[in-house]
PDB file of C-alpha atoms in Angstrom:
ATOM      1  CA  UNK B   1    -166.101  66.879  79.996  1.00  0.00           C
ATOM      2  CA  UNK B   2    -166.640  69.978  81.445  1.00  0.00           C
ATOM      3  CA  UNK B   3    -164.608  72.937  81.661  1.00  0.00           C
ATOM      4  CA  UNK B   4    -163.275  74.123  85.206  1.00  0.00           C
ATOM      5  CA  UNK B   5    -162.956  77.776  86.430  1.00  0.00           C
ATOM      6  CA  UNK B   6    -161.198  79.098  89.208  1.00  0.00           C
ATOM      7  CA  UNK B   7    -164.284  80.736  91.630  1.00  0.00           C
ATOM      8  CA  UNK B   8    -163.273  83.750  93.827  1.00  0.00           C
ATOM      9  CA  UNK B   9    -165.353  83.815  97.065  1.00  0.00           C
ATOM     10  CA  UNK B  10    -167.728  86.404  95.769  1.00  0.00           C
ATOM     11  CA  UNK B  11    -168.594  83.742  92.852  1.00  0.00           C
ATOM     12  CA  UNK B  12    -166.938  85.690  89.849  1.00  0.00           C
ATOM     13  CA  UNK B  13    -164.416  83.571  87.614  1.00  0.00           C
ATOM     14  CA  UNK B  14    -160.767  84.962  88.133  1.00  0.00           C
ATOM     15  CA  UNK B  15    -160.738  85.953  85.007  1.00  0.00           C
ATOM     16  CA  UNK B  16    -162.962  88.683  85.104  1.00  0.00           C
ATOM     17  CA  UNK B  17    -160.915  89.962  87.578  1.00  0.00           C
ATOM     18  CA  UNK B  18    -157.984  89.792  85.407  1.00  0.00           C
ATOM     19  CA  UNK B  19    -160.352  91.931  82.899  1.00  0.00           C
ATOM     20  CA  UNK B  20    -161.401  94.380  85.457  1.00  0.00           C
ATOM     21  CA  UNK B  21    -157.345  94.473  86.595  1.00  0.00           C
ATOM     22  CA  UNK B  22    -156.326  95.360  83.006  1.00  0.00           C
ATOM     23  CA  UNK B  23    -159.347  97.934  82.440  1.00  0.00           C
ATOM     24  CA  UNK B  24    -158.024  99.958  86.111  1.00  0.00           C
ATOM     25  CA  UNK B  25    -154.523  99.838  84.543  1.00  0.00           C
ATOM     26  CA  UNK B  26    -155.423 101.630  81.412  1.00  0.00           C
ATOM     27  CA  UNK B  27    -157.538 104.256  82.815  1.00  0.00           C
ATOM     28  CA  UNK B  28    -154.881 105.154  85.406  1.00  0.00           C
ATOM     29  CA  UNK B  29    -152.127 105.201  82.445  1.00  0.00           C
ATOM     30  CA  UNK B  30    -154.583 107.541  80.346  1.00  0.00           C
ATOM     31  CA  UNK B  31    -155.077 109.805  83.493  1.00  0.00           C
ATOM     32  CA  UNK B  32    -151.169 109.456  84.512  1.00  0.00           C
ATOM     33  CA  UNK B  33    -150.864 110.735  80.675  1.00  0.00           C
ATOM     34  CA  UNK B  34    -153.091 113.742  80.655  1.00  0.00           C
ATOM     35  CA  UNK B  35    -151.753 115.019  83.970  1.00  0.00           C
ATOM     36  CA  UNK B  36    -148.641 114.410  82.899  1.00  0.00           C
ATOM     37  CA  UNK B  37    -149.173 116.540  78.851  1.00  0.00           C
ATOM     38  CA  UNK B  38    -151.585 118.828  81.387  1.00  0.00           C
ATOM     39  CA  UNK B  39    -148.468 119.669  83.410  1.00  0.00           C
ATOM     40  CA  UNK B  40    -146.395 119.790  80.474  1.00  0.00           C
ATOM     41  CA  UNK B  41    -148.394 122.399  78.589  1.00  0.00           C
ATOM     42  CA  UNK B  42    -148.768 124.976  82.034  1.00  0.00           C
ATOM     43  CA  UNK B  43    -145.213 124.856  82.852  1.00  0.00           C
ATOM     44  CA  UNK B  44    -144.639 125.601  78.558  1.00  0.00           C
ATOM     45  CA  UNK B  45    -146.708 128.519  79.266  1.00  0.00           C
ATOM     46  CA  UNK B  46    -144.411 130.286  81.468  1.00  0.00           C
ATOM     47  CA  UNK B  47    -142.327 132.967  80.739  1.00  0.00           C
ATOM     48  CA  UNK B  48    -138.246 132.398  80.992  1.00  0.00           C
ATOM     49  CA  UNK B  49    -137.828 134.191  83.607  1.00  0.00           C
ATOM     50  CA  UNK B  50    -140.889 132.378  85.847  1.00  0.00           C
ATOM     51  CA  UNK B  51    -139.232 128.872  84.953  1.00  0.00           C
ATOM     52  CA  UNK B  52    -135.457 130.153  85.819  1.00  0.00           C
ATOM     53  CA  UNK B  53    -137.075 131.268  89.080  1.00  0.00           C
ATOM     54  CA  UNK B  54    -138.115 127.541  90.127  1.00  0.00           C
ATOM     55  CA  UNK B  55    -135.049 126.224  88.684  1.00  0.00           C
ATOM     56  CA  UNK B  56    -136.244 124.529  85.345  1.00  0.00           C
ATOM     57  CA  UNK B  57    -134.562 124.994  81.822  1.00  0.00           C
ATOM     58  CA  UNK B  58    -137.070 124.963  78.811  1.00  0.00           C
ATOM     59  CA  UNK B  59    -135.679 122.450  77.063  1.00  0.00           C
ATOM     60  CA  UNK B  60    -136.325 120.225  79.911  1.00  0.00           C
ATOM     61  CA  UNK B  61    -139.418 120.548  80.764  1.00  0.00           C
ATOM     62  CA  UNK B  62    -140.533 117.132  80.128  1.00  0.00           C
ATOM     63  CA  UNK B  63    -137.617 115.568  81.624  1.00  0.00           C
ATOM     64  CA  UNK B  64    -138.889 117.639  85.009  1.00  0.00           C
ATOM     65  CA  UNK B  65    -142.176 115.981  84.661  1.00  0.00           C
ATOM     66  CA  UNK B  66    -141.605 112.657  83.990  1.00  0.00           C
ATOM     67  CA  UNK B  67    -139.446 112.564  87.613  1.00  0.00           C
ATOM     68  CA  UNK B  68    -142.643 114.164  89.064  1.00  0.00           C
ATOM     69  CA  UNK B  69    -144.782 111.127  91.328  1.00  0.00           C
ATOM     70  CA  UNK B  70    -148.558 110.863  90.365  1.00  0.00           C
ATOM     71  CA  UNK B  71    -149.103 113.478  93.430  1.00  0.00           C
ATOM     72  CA  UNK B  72    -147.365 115.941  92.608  1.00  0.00           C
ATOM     73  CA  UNK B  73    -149.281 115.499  88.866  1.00  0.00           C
ATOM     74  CA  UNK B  74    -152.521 116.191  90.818  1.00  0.00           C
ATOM     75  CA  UNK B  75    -153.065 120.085  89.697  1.00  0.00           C
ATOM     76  CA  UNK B  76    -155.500 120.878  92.642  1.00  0.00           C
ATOM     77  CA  UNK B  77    -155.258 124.665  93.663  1.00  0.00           C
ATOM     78  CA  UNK B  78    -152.995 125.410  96.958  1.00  0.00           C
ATOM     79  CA  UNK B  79    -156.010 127.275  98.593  1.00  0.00           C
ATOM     80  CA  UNK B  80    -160.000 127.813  97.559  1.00  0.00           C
ATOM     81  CA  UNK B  81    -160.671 131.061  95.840  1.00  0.00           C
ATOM     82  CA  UNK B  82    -161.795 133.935  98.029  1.00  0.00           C
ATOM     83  CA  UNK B  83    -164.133 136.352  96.552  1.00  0.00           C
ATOM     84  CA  UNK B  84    -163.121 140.109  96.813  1.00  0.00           C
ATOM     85  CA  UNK B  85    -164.789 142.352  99.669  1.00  0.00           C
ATOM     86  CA  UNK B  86    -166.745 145.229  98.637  1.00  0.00           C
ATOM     87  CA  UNK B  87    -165.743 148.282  99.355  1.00  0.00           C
ATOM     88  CA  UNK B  88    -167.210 150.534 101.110  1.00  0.00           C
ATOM     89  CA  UNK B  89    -166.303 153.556  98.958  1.00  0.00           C
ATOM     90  CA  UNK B  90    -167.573 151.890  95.525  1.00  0.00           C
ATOM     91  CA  UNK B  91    -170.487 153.789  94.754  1.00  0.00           C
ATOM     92  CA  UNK B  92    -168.230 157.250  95.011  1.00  0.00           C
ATOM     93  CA  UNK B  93    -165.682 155.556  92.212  1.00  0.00           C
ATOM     94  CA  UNK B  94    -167.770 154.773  89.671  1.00  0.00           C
ATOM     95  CA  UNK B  95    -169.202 158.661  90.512  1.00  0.00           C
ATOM     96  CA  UNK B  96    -166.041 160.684  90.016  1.00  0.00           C
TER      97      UNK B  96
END
């Protein structure tokens, strides 16, 4: 007898798929948990007074994060870097 296996249109057994299902989960859990100890550790590294002035306690930091959506998670910067201008009075500066 032989054995039967459901055939996606592509002509891959369904199970792979399964496979390939359970491999995506796990990567996006390991990502979803090093933003999430990423996030953790930045807002740790702020002063009192910088987390009182966004409204978050210390001791609940990780409570904060964990309500946080994978978006929000995403630590890309606000705006791209600008360089600084030269100015035109440099060379006199370094002179006096």
């Amino acid at each position: 007898m032989s054995a039967i296996h459901p055939v996606r249109t592509g002509g891959v057994p369904a199970r792979s798929n399964t496979v390939r299902t359970l491999m995506q989960s796990w990567l996006e859990n390991a990502v979803r948990g090093w933003r999430r100890r990423k996030t953790v550790a930045a807002l740790a590294a702020l002063d009192d007074r910088m987390l009182m002035d966004i409204g978050i306690e210390r001791g609940t930091i990780a409570r904060f994060v964990d309500t946080l959506e994978d978006r929000e998670l995403r630590m890309a910067p606000f705006a791209a870097a600008v360089p600084p201008t030269p100015v035109m009075d440099e060379p006199y500066r370094r002179a006096a």
